[in-house]
JSON list of C-alpha atoms in Angstrom, two decimals:
[
{"chain": "A", "resi": 1, "resn": "MET", "atom": "CA", "xyz": [-0.11, 0.02, 0.05]},
{"chain": "A", "resi": 2, "resn": "GLU", "atom": "CA", "xyz": [1.44, 3.34, -0.98]},
{"chain": "A", "resi": 3, "resn": "PHE", "atom": "CA", "xyz": [0.57, 6.74, 0.18]},
{"chain": "A", "resi": 4, "resn": "THR", "atom": "CA", "xyz": [0.76, 9.89, -1.83]},
{"chain": "A", "resi": 5, "resn": "ARG", "atom": "CA", "xyz": [2.18, 12.88, -0.07]},
{"chain": "A", "resi": 6, "resn": "ARG", "atom": "CA", "xyz": [-1.28, 14.30, 0.43]},
{"chain": "A", "resi": 7, "resn": "GLU", "atom": "CA", "xyz": [-2.66, 11.12, 1.94]},
{"chain": "A", "resi": 8, "resn": "THR", "atom": "CA", "xyz": [0.26, 10.83, 4.31]},
{"chain": "A", "resi": 9, "resn": "LEU", "atom": "CA", "xyz": [-0.27, 14.39, 5.61]},
{"chain": "A", "resi": 10, "resn": "ALA", "atom": "CA", "xyz": [-3.96, 13.67, 6.06]},
{"chain": "A", "resi": 11, "resn": "VAL", "atom": "CA", "xyz": [-3.41, 10.49, 8.05]},
{"chain": "A", "resi": 12, "resn": "GLY", "atom": "CA", "xyz": [-0.62, 12.11, 10.14]},
{"chain": "A", "resi": 13, "resn": "GLY", "atom": "CA", "xyz": [-2.80, 15.07, 10.87]},
{"chain": "A", "resi": 14, "resn": "ALA", "atom": "CA", "xyz": [-5.71, 12.87, 11.99]},
{"chain": "A", "resi": 15, "resn": "ALA", "atom": "CA", "xyz": [-3.33, 10.85, 14.25]},
{"chain": "A", "resi": 16, "resn": "ALA", "atom": "CA", "xyz": [-1.97, 13.95, 15.85]},
{"chain": "A", "resi": 17, "resn": "LEU", "atom": "CA", "xyz": [-5.50, 15.14, 16.50]},
{"chain": "A", "resi": 18, "resn": "VAL", "atom": "CA", "xyz": [-6.53, 11.99, 18.22]},
{"chain": "A", "resi": 19, "resn": "ALA", "atom": "CA", "xyz": [-3.30, 12.00, 20.31]},
{"chain": "A", "resi": 20, "resn": "MET", "atom": "CA", "xyz": [-4.18, 15.51, 21.51]},
{"chain": "A", "resi": 21, "resn": "LEU", "atom": "CA", "xyz": [-7.80, 14.81, 22.42]},
{"chain": "A", "resi": 22, "resn": "PRO", "atom": "CA", "xyz": [-7.44, 12.89, 25.69]},
{"chain": "A", "resi": 23, "resn": "LYS", "atom": "CA", "xyz": [-5.14, 15.61, 27.12]},
{"chain": "A", "resi": 24, "resn": "GLY", "atom": "CA", "xyz": [-7.67, 18.24, 26.31]},
{"chain": "A", "resi": 25, "resn": "ALA", "atom": "CA", "xyz": [-10.37, 16.19, 28.08]},
{"chain": "A", "resi": 26, "resn": "TYR", "atom": "CA", "xyz": [-8.47, 15.79, 31.24]},
{"chain": "A", "resi": 27, "resn": "ALA", "atom": "CA", "xyz": [-6.84, 19.14, 31.58]},
{"chain": "A", "resi": 28, "resn": "ALA", "atom": "CA", "xyz": [-9.44, 21.27, 33.29]},
{"chain": "A", "resi": 29, "resn": "THR", "atom": "CA", "xyz": [-8.41, 24.93, 33.42]},
{"chain": "A", "resi": 30, "resn": "THR", "atom": "CA", "xyz": [-8.05, 26.99, 36.51]},
{"chain": "A", "resi": 31, "resn": "GLU", "atom": "CA", "xyz": [-11.32, 28.78, 35.72]},
{"chain": "A", "resi": 32, "resn": "GLU", "atom": "CA", "xyz": [-13.10, 25.46, 35.53]},
{"chain": "A", "resi": 33, "resn": "TRP", "atom": "CA", "xyz": [-11.72, 24.36, 38.86]},
{"chain": "A", "resi": 34, "resn": "ILE", "atom": "CA", "xyz": [-12.82, 27.61, 40.44]},
{"chain": "A", "resi": 35, "resn": "ALA", "atom": "CA", "xyz": [-16.21, 27.51, 38.83]},
{"chain": "A", "resi": 36, "resn": "GLU", "atom": "CA", "xyz": [-16.79, 23.96, 40.08]},
{"chain": "A", "resi": 37, "resn": "PHE", "atom": "CA", "xyz": [-15.78, 24.85, 43.58]},
{"chain": "A", "resi": 38, "resn": "THR", "atom": "CA", "xyz": [-17.67, 28.11, 43.92]},
{"chain": "A", "resi": 39, "resn": "GLY", "atom": "CA", "xyz": [-20.52, 27.56, 41.61]},
{"chain": "A", "resi": 40, "resn": "GLY", "atom": "CA", "xyz": [-19.71, 30.84, 39.95]},
{"chain": "A", "resi": 41, "resn": "ALA", "atom": "CA", "xyz": [-20.18, 32.83, 43.24]},
{"chain": "A", "resi": 42, "resn": "ASP", "atom": "CA", "xyz": [-18.28, 36.03, 43.87]},
{"chain": "A", "resi": 43, "resn": "MET", "atom": "CA", "xyz": [-15.11, 35.86, 45.90]},
{"chain": "A", "resi": 44, "resn": "ALA", "atom": "CA", "xyz": [-14.08, 38.28, 48.57]},
{"chain": "A", "resi": 45, "resn": "ASP", "atom": "CA", "xyz": [-10.49, 39.33, 49.07]},
{"chain": "A", "resi": 46, "resn": "ALA", "atom": "CA", "xyz": [-10.44, 39.13, 52.86]},
{"chain": "A", "resi": 47, "resn": "GLY", "atom": "CA", "xyz": [-10.91, 36.11, 55.11]},
{"chain": "A", "resi": 48, "resn": "ILE", "atom": "CA", "xyz": [-8.20, 33.80, 53.87]},
{"chain": "A", "resi": 49, "resn": "ASP", "atom": "CA", "xyz": [-4.51, 33.75, 54.29]},
{"chain": "A", "resi": 50, "resn": "LEU", "atom": "CA", "xyz": [-2.00, 32.03, 51.96]},
{"chain": "A", "resi": 51, "resn": "THR", "atom": "CA", "xyz": [1.58, 31.84, 52.89]},
{"chain": "A", "resi": 52, "resn": "ALA", "atom": "CA", "xyz": [4.07, 30.81, 50.27]},
{"chain": "A", "resi": 53, "resn": "PRO", "atom": "CA", "xyz": [7.66, 31.84, 49.60]},
{"chain": "A", "resi": 54, "resn": "GLU", "atom": "CA", "xyz": [8.41, 34.54, 47.16]},
{"chain": "A", "resi": 55, "resn": "ILE", "atom": "CA", "xyz": [11.20, 32.66, 45.62]},
{"chain": "A", "resi": 56, "resn": "ALA", "atom": "CA", "xyz": [11.36, 28.86, 45.65]},
{"chain": "A", "resi": 57, "resn": "GLU", "atom": "CA", "xyz": [14.69, 27.30, 44.56]},
{"chain": "A", "resi": 58, "resn": "ASN", "atom": "CA", "xyz": [13.22, 23.95, 44.04]},
{"chain": "A", "resi": 59, "resn": "GLY", "atom": "CA", "xyz": [9.82, 23.58, 42.44]},
{"chain": "A", "resi": 60, "resn": "ASN", "atom": "CA", "xyz": [9.58, 19.97, 43.60]},
{"chain": "A", "resi": 61, "resn": "THR", "atom": "CA", "xyz": [8.84, 20.93, 47.21]},
{"chain": "A", "resi": 62, "resn": "VAL", "atom": "CA", "xyz": [7.46, 24.35, 47.94]},
{"chain": "A", "resi": 63, "resn": "PRO", "atom": "CA", "xyz": [6.05, 24.83, 51.44]},
{"chain": "A", "resi": 64, "resn": "ILE", "atom": "CA", "xyz": [2.67, 26.53, 51.62]},
{"chain": "A", "resi": 65, "resn": "GLU", "atom": "CA", "xyz": [0.27, 27.34, 54.43]},
{"chain": "A", "resi": 66, "resn": "VAL", "atom": "CA", "xyz": [-3.36, 28.25, 54.12]},
{"chain": "A", "resi": 67, "resn": "SER", "atom": "CA", "xyz": [-5.77, 29.39, 56.89]},
{"chain": "A", "resi": 68, "resn": "ALA", "atom": "CA", "xyz": [-9.27, 30.85, 56.82]},
{"chain": "A", "resi": 69, "resn": "GLU", "atom": "CA", "xyz": [-11.17, 31.24, 60.04]},
{"chain": "A", "resi": 70, "resn": "GLY", "atom": "CA", "xyz": [-14.38, 29.45, 60.02]},
{"chain": "A", "resi": 71, "resn": "ALA", "atom": "CA", "xyz": [-13.89, 27.89, 56.58]},
{"chain": "A", "resi": 72, "resn": "SER", "atom": "CA", "xyz": [-15.37, 24.46, 55.79]},
{"chain": "A", "resi": 73, "resn": "GLU", "atom": "CA", "xyz": [-13.25, 23.81, 52.84]},
{"chain": "A", "resi": 74, "resn": "ILE", "atom": "CA", "xyz": [-10.16, 25.36, 51.20]},
{"chain": "A", "resi": 75, "resn": "LEU", "atom": "CA", "xyz": [-9.07, 24.68, 47.57]},
{"chain": "A", "resi": 76, "resn": "VAL", "atom": "CA", "xyz": [-5.46, 25.26, 46.49]},
{"chain": "A", "resi": 77, "resn": "LEU", "atom": "CA", "xyz": [-4.64, 25.73, 42.77]},
{"chain": "A", "resi": 78, "resn": "ALA", "atom": "CA", "xyz": [-1.37, 26.12, 41.02]},
{"chain": "A", "resi": 79, "resn": "THR", "atom": "CA", "xyz": [-2.38, 28.20, 37.96]},
{"chain": "A", "resi": 80, "resn": "GLY", "atom": "CA", "xyz": [0.81, 27.46, 35.93]},
{"chain": "A", "resi": 81, "resn": "ASN", "atom": "CA", "xyz": [0.99, 23.62, 36.44]},
{"chain": "A", "resi": 82, "resn": "PRO", "atom": "CA", "xyz": [-0.05, 21.15, 33.68]},
{"chain": "A", "resi": 83, "resn": "THR", "atom": "CA", "xyz": [-3.05, 20.32, 35.91]},
{"chain": "A", "resi": 84, "resn": "PRO", "atom": "CA", "xyz": [-3.93, 23.19, 38.22]},
{"chain": "A", "resi": 85, "resn": "GLY", "atom": "CA", "xyz": [-5.34, 21.13, 41.08]},
{"chain": "A", "resi": 86, "resn": "VAL", "atom": "CA", "xyz": [-3.21, 20.80, 44.16]},
{"chain": "A", "resi": 87, "resn": "ALA", "atom": "CA", "xyz": [-5.40, 19.90, 47.05]},
{"chain": "A", "resi": 88, "resn": "THR", "atom": "CA", "xyz": [-8.74, 20.43, 48.84]},
{"chain": "A", "resi": 89, "resn": "PHE", "atom": "CA", "xyz": [-8.80, 20.61, 52.58]},
{"chain": "A", "resi": 90, "resn": "LYS", "atom": "CA", "xyz": [-12.04, 19.79, 54.32]},
{"chain": "A", "resi": 91, "resn": "PHE", "atom": "CA", "xyz": [-12.10, 20.65, 57.97]},
{"chain": "A", "resi": 92, "resn": "GLY", "atom": "CA", "xyz": [-14.16, 18.55, 60.39]},
{"chain": "A", "resi": 93, "resn": "PRO", "atom": "CA", "xyz": [-15.81, 19.51, 63.74]},
{"chain": "A", "resi": 94, "resn": "LEU", "atom": "CA", "xyz": [-12.58, 18.66, 65.64]},
{"chain": "A", "resi": 95, "resn": "ALA", "atom": "CA", "xyz": [-10.25, 20.93, 63.65]},
{"chain": "A", "resi": 96, "resn": "ALA", "atom": "CA", "xyz": [-8.98, 23.49, 66.21]},
{"chain": "A", "resi": 97, "resn": "SER", "atom": "CA", "xyz": [-8.30, 25.98, 63.48]},
{"chain": "A", "resi": 98, "resn": "GLN", "atom": "CA", "xyz": [-8.90, 26.08, 59.73]},
{"chain": "A", "resi": 99, "resn": "TYR", "atom": "CA", "xyz": [-5.23, 25.89, 59.07]},
{"chain": "A", "resi": 100, "resn": "ALA", "atom": "CA", "xyz": [-3.07, 23.43, 57.05]},
{"chain": "A", "resi": 101, "resn": "SER", "atom": "CA", "xyz": [0.50, 23.42, 55.89]},
{"chain": "A", "resi": 102, "resn": "THR", "atom": "CA", "xyz": [1.89, 21.18, 53.20]},
{"chain": "A", "resi": 103, "resn": "ARG", "atom": "CA", "xyz": [4.50, 20.95, 50.40]},
{"chain": "A", "resi": 104, "resn": "ILE", "atom": "CA", "xyz": [3.54, 21.27, 46.71]},
{"chain": "A", "resi": 105, "resn": "ARG", "atom": "CA", "xyz": [5.12, 20.98, 43.38]},
{"chain": "A", "resi": 106, "resn": "LEU", "atom": "CA", "xyz": [5.24, 24.01, 40.99]},
{"chain": "A", "resi": 107, "resn": "ALA", "atom": "CA", "xyz": [6.18, 23.52, 37.31]},
{"chain": "A", "resi": 108, "resn": "GLY", "atom": "CA", "xyz": [7.59, 27.13, 37.06]},
{"chain": "A", "resi": 109, "resn": "THR", "atom": "CA", "xyz": [7.12, 30.78, 38.15]},
{"chain": "A", "resi": 110, "resn": "GLN", "atom": "CA", "xyz": [3.34, 31.19, 38.67]},
{"chain": "A", "resi": 111, "resn": "GLU", "atom": "CA", "xyz": [0.49, 32.24, 40.78]},
{"chain": "A", "resi": 112, "resn": "VAL", "atom": "CA", "xyz": [-0.75, 30.00, 43.57]},
{"chain": "A", "resi": 113, "resn": "VAL", "atom": "CA", "xyz": [-4.45, 30.55, 44.41]},
{"chain": "A", "resi": 114, "resn": "ALA", "atom": "CA", "xyz": [-6.34, 29.46, 47.51]},
{"chain": "A", "resi": 115, "resn": "ILE", "atom": "CA", "xyz": [-10.11, 29.73, 47.79]},
{"chain": "A", "resi": 116, "resn": "ALA", "atom": "CA", "xyz": [-12.01, 29.19, 50.98]},
{"chain": "A", "resi": 117, "resn": "LYS", "atom": "CA", "xyz": [-15.61, 28.30, 51.45]},
{"chain": "A", "resi": 118, "resn": "LEU", "atom": "CA", "xyz": [-16.54, 30.26, 54.58]},
{"chain": "A", "resi": 119, "resn": "ALA", "atom": "CA", "xyz": [-19.09, 29.37, 57.32]},
{"chain": "A", "resi": 120, "resn": "ASP", "atom": "CA", "xyz": [-21.73, 31.60, 55.87]},
{"chain": "A", "resi": 121, "resn": "GLY", "atom": "CA", "xyz": [-21.45, 29.96, 52.50]},
{"chain": "A", "resi": 122, "resn": "SER", "atom": "CA", "xyz": [-19.54, 32.85, 50.87]},
{"chain": "A", "resi": 123, "resn": "PHE", "atom": "CA", "xyz": [-16.08, 32.46, 49.26]},
{"chain": "A", "resi": 124, "resn": "ALA", "atom": "CA", "xyz": [-12.76, 34.20, 49.76]},
{"chain": "A", "resi": 125, "resn": "LYS", "atom": "CA", "xyz": [-9.73, 34.14, 47.50]},
{"chain": "A", "resi": 126, "resn": "ALA", "atom": "CA", "xyz": [-6.08, 34.78, 48.10]},
{"chain": "A", "resi": 127, "resn": "SER", "atom": "CA", "xyz": [-3.24, 34.44, 45.58]},
{"chain": "A", "resi": 128, "resn": "LYS", "atom": "CA", "xyz": [0.52, 34.74, 45.59]},
{"chain": "A", "resi": 129, "resn": "THR", "atom": "CA", "xyz": [3.12, 34.71, 43.02]},
{"chain": "A", "resi": 130, "resn": "VAL", "atom": "CA", "xyz": [5.96, 32.24, 43.57]},
{"chain": "A", "resi": 131, "resn": "LYS", "atom": "CA", "xyz": [9.23, 32.45, 41.50]},
{"chain": "A", "resi": 132, "resn": "VAL", "atom": "CA", "xyz": [10.57, 29.07, 40.82]},
{"chain": "A", "resi": 133, "resn": "THR", "atom": "CA", "xyz": [14.15, 28.49, 39.91]},
{"chain": "A", "resi": 134, "resn": "ILE", "atom": "CA", "xyz": [14.05, 24.79, 39.10]},
{"chain": "A", "resi": 135, "resn": "GLY", "atom": "CA", "xyz": [10.61, 23.50, 37.89]},
{"chain": "A", "resi": 136, "resn": "GLY", "atom": "CA", "xyz": [9.12, 20.49, 39.62]},
{"chain": "A", "resi": 137, "resn": "CYS", "atom": "CA", "xyz": [7.31, 18.53, 36.97]},
{"chain": "A", "resi": 138, "resn": "GLY", "atom": "CA", "xyz": [10.14, 16.44, 35.57]},
{"chain": "A", "resi": 139, "resn": "GLY", "atom": "CA", "xyz": [10.51, 16.58, 31.78]},
{"chain": "B", "resi": 1, "resn": "MET", "atom": "CA", "xyz": [1.45, -1.03, 46.51]},
{"chain": "B", "resi": 2, "resn": "ALA", "atom": "CA", "xyz": [4.35, 1.34, 46.19]},
{"chain": "B", "resi": 3, "resn": "ASP", "atom": "CA", "xyz": [7.49, 0.08, 48.00]},
{"chain": "B", "resi": 4, "resn": "GLY", "atom": "CA", "xyz": [8.63, 1.31, 51.37]},
{"chain": "B", "resi": 5, "resn": "VAL", "atom": "CA", "xyz": [5.54, 3.36, 52.25]},
{"chain": "B", "resi": 6, "resn": "LYS", "atom": "CA", "xyz": [5.93, 4.33, 55.85]},
{"chain": "B", "resi": 7, "resn": "PRO", "atom": "CA", "xyz": [3.63, 6.75, 57.63]},
{"chain": "B", "resi": 8, "resn": "ARG", "atom": "CA", "xyz": [5.08, 8.85, 60.38]},
{"chain": "B", "resi": 9, "resn": "VAL", "atom": "CA", "xyz": [2.95, 11.12, 62.68]},
{"chain": "B", "resi": 10, "resn": "LYS", "atom": "CA", "xyz": [3.82, 13.40, 65.50]},
{"chain": "B", "resi": 11, "resn": "VAL", "atom": "CA", "xyz": [1.16, 13.71, 68.26]},
{"chain": "B", "resi": 12, "resn": "PRO", "atom": "CA", "xyz": [1.74, 14.93, 71.73]},
{"chain": "B", "resi": 13, "resn": "LYS", "atom": "CA", "xyz": [1.44, 12.14, 74.39]},
{"chain": "B", "resi": 14, "resn": "SER", "atom": "CA", "xyz": [-0.98, 14.16, 76.51]},
{"chain": "B", "resi": 15, "resn": "ALA", "atom": "CA", "xyz": [-3.02, 17.38, 76.38]},
{"chain": "B", "resi": 16, "resn": "SER", "atom": "CA", "xyz": [-5.59, 19.14, 78.56]},
{"chain": "B", "resi": 17, "resn": "ALA", "atom": "CA", "xyz": [-9.25, 18.66, 77.70]},
{"chain": "B", "resi": 18, "resn": "GLY", "atom": "CA", "xyz": [-10.26, 20.98, 74.99]},
{"chain": "B", "resi": 19, "resn": "GLU", "atom": "CA", "xyz": [-6.79, 21.99, 74.08]},
{"chain": "B", "resi": 20, "resn": "ALA", "atom": "CA", "xyz": [-5.80, 22.74, 70.53]},
{"chain": "B", "resi": 21, "resn": "ILE", "atom": "CA", "xyz": [-2.76, 20.68, 69.47]},
{"chain": "B", "resi": 22, "resn": "THR", "atom": "CA", "xyz": [-0.68, 20.66, 66.31]},
{"chain": "B", "resi": 23, "resn": "LEU", "atom": "CA", "xyz": [-0.34, 17.39, 64.40]},
{"chain": "B", "resi": 24, "resn": "LYS", "atom": "CA", "xyz": [2.35, 16.73, 61.81]},
{"chain": "B", "resi": 25, "resn": "THR", "atom": "CA", "xyz": [2.22, 13.87, 59.46]},
{"chain": "B", "resi": 26, "resn": "LEU", "atom": "CA", "xyz": [4.54, 12.55, 56.81]},
{"chain": "B", "resi": 27, "resn": "ILE", "atom": "CA", "xyz": [4.31, 9.44, 54.63]},
{"chain": "B", "resi": 28, "resn": "SER", "atom": "CA", "xyz": [7.07, 8.19, 52.41]},
{"chain": "B", "resi": 29, "resn": "HIS", "atom": "CA", "xyz": [5.61, 7.79, 48.87]},
{"chain": "B", "resi": 30, "resn": "PRO", "atom": "CA", "xyz": [7.04, 8.72, 45.48]},
{"chain": "B", "resi": 31, "resn": "MET", "atom": "CA", "xyz": [3.89, 10.45, 44.32]},
{"chain": "B", "resi": 32, "resn": "GLU", "atom": "CA", "xyz": [4.43, 9.89, 40.66]},
{"chain": "B", "resi": 33, "resn": "SER", "atom": "CA", "xyz": [2.64, 12.74, 39.05]},
{"chain": "B", "resi": 34, "resn": "GLY", "atom": "CA", "xyz": [2.02, 11.07, 35.65]},
{"chain": "B", "resi": 35, "resn": "GLN", "atom": "CA", "xyz": [3.82, 14.04, 33.97]},
{"chain": "B", "resi": 36, "resn": "ARG", "atom": "CA", "xyz": [7.35, 12.60, 34.00]},
{"chain": "B", "resi": 37, "resn": "LYS", "atom": "CA", "xyz": [8.93, 10.49, 31.24]},
{"chain": "B", "resi": 38, "resn": "ASP", "atom": "CA", "xyz": [11.48, 7.81, 31.63]},
{"chain": "B", "resi": 39, "resn": "GLY", "atom": "CA", "xyz": [14.72, 7.41, 29.65]},
{"chain": "B", "resi": 40, "resn": "ASP", "atom": "CA", "xyz": [12.98, 6.15, 26.55]},
{"chain": "B", "resi": 41, "resn": "GLY", "atom": "CA", "xyz": [10.38, 8.98, 26.45]},
{"chain": "B", "resi": 42, "resn": "ASN", "atom": "CA", "xyz": [7.51, 6.95, 27.77]},
{"chain": "B", "resi": 43, "resn": "VAL", "atom": "CA", "xyz": [5.23, 8.67, 30.31]},
{"chain": "B", "resi": 44, "resn": "ILE", "atom": "CA", "xyz": [5.56, 7.15, 33.86]},
{"chain": "B", "resi": 45, "resn": "PRO", "atom": "CA", "xyz": [1.97, 6.34, 34.91]},
{"chain": "B", "resi": 46, "resn": "ARG", "atom": "CA", "xyz": [0.45, 8.32, 37.77]},
{"chain": "B", "resi": 47, "resn": "SER", "atom": "CA", "xyz": [0.64, 6.79, 41.07]},
{"chain": "B", "resi": 48, "resn": "ILE", "atom": "CA", "xyz": [-0.11, 9.02, 44.02]},
{"chain": "B", "resi": 49, "resn": "ILE", "atom": "CA", "xyz": [-1.91, 8.99, 47.32]},
{"chain": "B", "resi": 50, "resn": "ASN", "atom": "CA", "xyz": [-5.15, 10.71, 46.50]},
{"chain": "B", "resi": 51, "resn": "ARG", "atom": "CA", "xyz": [-6.75, 11.22, 49.90]},
{"chain": "B", "resi": 52, "resn": "PHE", "atom": "CA", "xyz": [-5.69, 11.73, 53.49]},
{"chain": "B", "resi": 53, "resn": "THR", "atom": "CA", "xyz": [-8.02, 11.83, 56.43]},
{"chain": "B", "resi": 54, "resn": "CYS", "atom": "CA", "xyz": [-7.48, 12.27, 60.29]},
{"chain": "B", "resi": 55, "resn": "GLU", "atom": "CA", "xyz": [-10.19, 11.30, 62.79]},
{"chain": "B", "resi": 56, "resn": "PHE", "atom": "CA", "xyz": [-10.38, 11.54, 66.50]},
{"chain": "B", "resi": 57, "resn": "ASN", "atom": "CA", "xyz": [-12.55, 8.87, 68.25]},
{"chain": "B", "resi": 58, "resn": "GLY", "atom": "CA", "xyz": [-14.44, 8.53, 64.88]},
{"chain": "B", "resi": 59, "resn": "GLU", "atom": "CA", "xyz": [-15.00, 12.30, 64.44]},
{"chain": "B", "resi": 60, "resn": "SER", "atom": "CA", "xyz": [-13.34, 14.05, 61.52]},
{"chain": "B", "resi": 61, "resn": "VAL", "atom": "CA", "xyz": [-10.50, 16.53, 62.03]},
{"chain": "B", "resi": 62, "resn": "ILE", "atom": "CA", "xyz": [-9.40, 16.99, 58.35]},
{"chain": "B", "resi": 63, "resn": "ASP", "atom": "CA", "xyz": [-10.08, 15.35, 55.06]},
{"chain": "B", "resi": 64, "resn": "VAL", "atom": "CA", "xyz": [-7.67, 16.29, 52.28]},
{"chain": "B", "resi": 65, "resn": "THR", "atom": "CA", "xyz": [-8.09, 15.49, 48.56]},
{"chain": "B", "resi": 66, "resn": "MET", "atom": "CA", "xyz": [-4.76, 15.31, 46.94]},
{"chain": "B", "resi": 67, "resn": "GLU", "atom": "CA", "xyz": [-3.74, 15.98, 43.32]},
{"chain": "B", "resi": 68, "resn": "PRO", "atom": "CA", "xyz": [-0.49, 15.13, 41.50]},
{"chain": "B", "resi": 69, "resn": "ALA", "atom": "CA", "xyz": [0.90, 18.56, 42.64]},
{"chain": "B", "resi": 70, "resn": "ILE", "atom": "CA", "xyz": [1.50, 17.42, 46.14]},
{"chain": "B", "resi": 71, "resn": "SER", "atom": "CA", "xyz": [5.23, 16.86, 46.69]},
{"chain": "B", "resi": 72, "resn": "THR", "atom": "CA", "xyz": [6.99, 13.43, 47.12]},
{"chain": "B", "resi": 73, "resn": "ASN", "atom": "CA", "xyz": [6.54, 12.24, 50.73]},
{"chain": "B", "resi": 74, "resn": "PRO", "atom": "CA", "xyz": [3.37, 14.14, 51.37]},
{"chain": "B", "resi": 75, "resn": "TYR", "atom": "CA", "xyz": [3.62, 16.28, 54.52]},
{"chain": "B", "resi": 76, "resn": "PHE", "atom": "CA", "xyz": [0.63, 17.79, 56.34]},
{"chain": "B", "resi": 77, "resn": "GLU", "atom": "CA", "xyz": [0.49, 20.02, 59.42]},
{"chain": "B", "resi": 78, "resn": "PHE", "atom": "CA", "xyz": [-2.83, 21.01, 61.06]},
{"chain": "B", "resi": 79, "resn": "GLU", "atom": "CA", "xyz": [-4.49, 21.54, 64.38]},
{"chain": "B", "resi": 80, "resn": "ALA", "atom": "CA", "xyz": [-6.98, 19.56, 66.31]},
{"chain": "B", "resi": 81, "resn": "THR", "atom": "CA", "xyz": [-9.11, 19.90, 69.42]},
{"chain": "B", "resi": 82, "resn": "VAL", "atom": "CA", "xyz": [-8.87, 17.18, 72.01]},
{"chain": "B", "resi": 83, "resn": "PRO", "atom": "CA", "xyz": [-12.15, 17.05, 73.92]},
{"chain": "B", "resi": 84, "resn": "GLU", "atom": "CA", "xyz": [-11.23, 13.77, 75.75]},
{"chain": "B", "resi": 85, "resn": "ALA", "atom": "CA", "xyz": [-8.70, 11.06, 75.89]},
{"chain": "B", "resi": 86, "resn": "GLY", "atom": "CA", "xyz": [-8.74, 8.93, 72.83]},
{"chain": "B", "resi": 87, "resn": "GLU", "atom": "CA", "xyz": [-7.14, 7.91, 69.66]},
{"chain": "B", "resi": 88, "resn": "PHE", "atom": "CA", "xyz": [-6.16, 9.78, 66.51]},
{"chain": "B", "resi": 89, "resn": "LYS", "atom": "CA", "xyz": [-6.59, 7.68, 63.37]},
{"chain": "B", "resi": 90, "resn": "PHE", "atom": "CA", "xyz": [-4.68, 8.70, 60.29]},
{"chain": "B", "resi": 91, "resn": "THR", "atom": "CA", "xyz": [-5.53, 7.13, 56.89]},
{"chain": "B", "resi": 92, "resn": "TRP", "atom": "CA", "xyz": [-3.94, 7.53, 53.45]},
{"chain": "B", "resi": 93, "resn": "TYR", "atom": "CA", "xyz": [-5.59, 6.19, 50.35]},
{"chain": "B", "resi": 94, "resn": "ASP", "atom": "CA", "xyz": [-3.33, 5.20, 47.44]},
{"chain": "B", "resi": 95, "resn": "ASP", "atom": "CA", "xyz": [-4.31, 5.34, 43.71]},
{"chain": "B", "resi": 96, "resn": "ASP", "atom": "CA", "xyz": [-3.77, 1.57, 43.57]},
{"chain": "B", "resi": 97, "resn": "GLY", "atom": "CA", "xyz": [-6.36, 0.83, 46.25]},
{"chain": "B", "resi": 98, "resn": "SER", "atom": "CA", "xyz": [-3.85, 0.44, 49.06]},
{"chain": "B", "resi": 99, "resn": "VAL", "atom": "CA", "xyz": [-4.76, 1.99, 52.37]},
{"chain": "B", "resi": 100, "resn": "TYR", "atom": "CA", "xyz": [-2.17, 2.97, 54.98]},
{"chain": "B", "resi": 101, "resn": "GLU", "atom": "CA", "xyz": [-3.18, 3.51, 58.53]},
{"chain": "B", "resi": 102, "resn": "GLU", "atom": "CA", "xyz": [-1.64, 4.85, 61.66]},
{"chain": "B", "resi": 103, "resn": "THR", "atom": "CA", "xyz": [-3.14, 5.41, 65.12]},
{"chain": "B", "resi": 104, "resn": "LYS", "atom": "CA", "xyz": [-1.89, 7.40, 68.02]},
{"chain": "B", "resi": 105, "resn": "ALA", "atom": "CA", "xyz": [-3.38, 7.58, 71.54]},
{"chain": "B", "resi": 106, "resn": "ILE", "atom": "CA", "xyz": [-3.47, 10.73, 73.48]},
{"chain": "B", "resi": 107, "resn": "ALA", "atom": "CA", "xyz": [-4.13, 11.01, 77.26]},
{"chain": "B", "resi": 108, "resn": "ILE", "atom": "CA", "xyz": [-5.63, 13.86, 79.15]},
{"chain": "B", "resi": 109, "resn": "GLY", "atom": "CA", "xyz": [-3.52, 15.34, 81.83]}
]
């Protein structure tokens, strides 16, 4: 079976398209994450604290802290990662404070966003830009 | 099950009733993000711990949903209220279905 140049291009193009599809289906954007979490509600600027270093030498392990008094849930997103989701903290009745600290991966210099669902059902958002010297997503 | 998974938690031995204490947890796990490639250019499949919970006497303290952006050897620090003597139960849920558990008792005094 022989292909003409035109047929080869067509087949190659179709294959490339198919190869790209699954990625598009999985990679929800930051906006989609936020919309799913808040249901499109407005977000206040106050009521949540996000602590992250200004400069992270190693993107593989960047320490962050989130706290929001009275929050039931806090969502953390890394807007510049291949997949923006980082973690969702749900606080139970025995949480002494709505505070958590962990270590995350950042692919490069980017904005880290934290959104809290507060006790009254409203949402608060905080963001911080972290400069990353060495990215943490392999490659 | 990933090899060498070992949970470590730090809980004070005793607290006064109603006191807020800080808990620190660490579990050794590679947290393969599904983004990396091996030497031949093949994507290494994702293998992470996707959920972590902490309970005290059956009541929830924190429930964390984790994505691949959590670092290798996931570490969490948070605060809990201790209303009475009892047991903290920490549970990690792996992508492959494994569940890692650790319990720590705390006394009032």
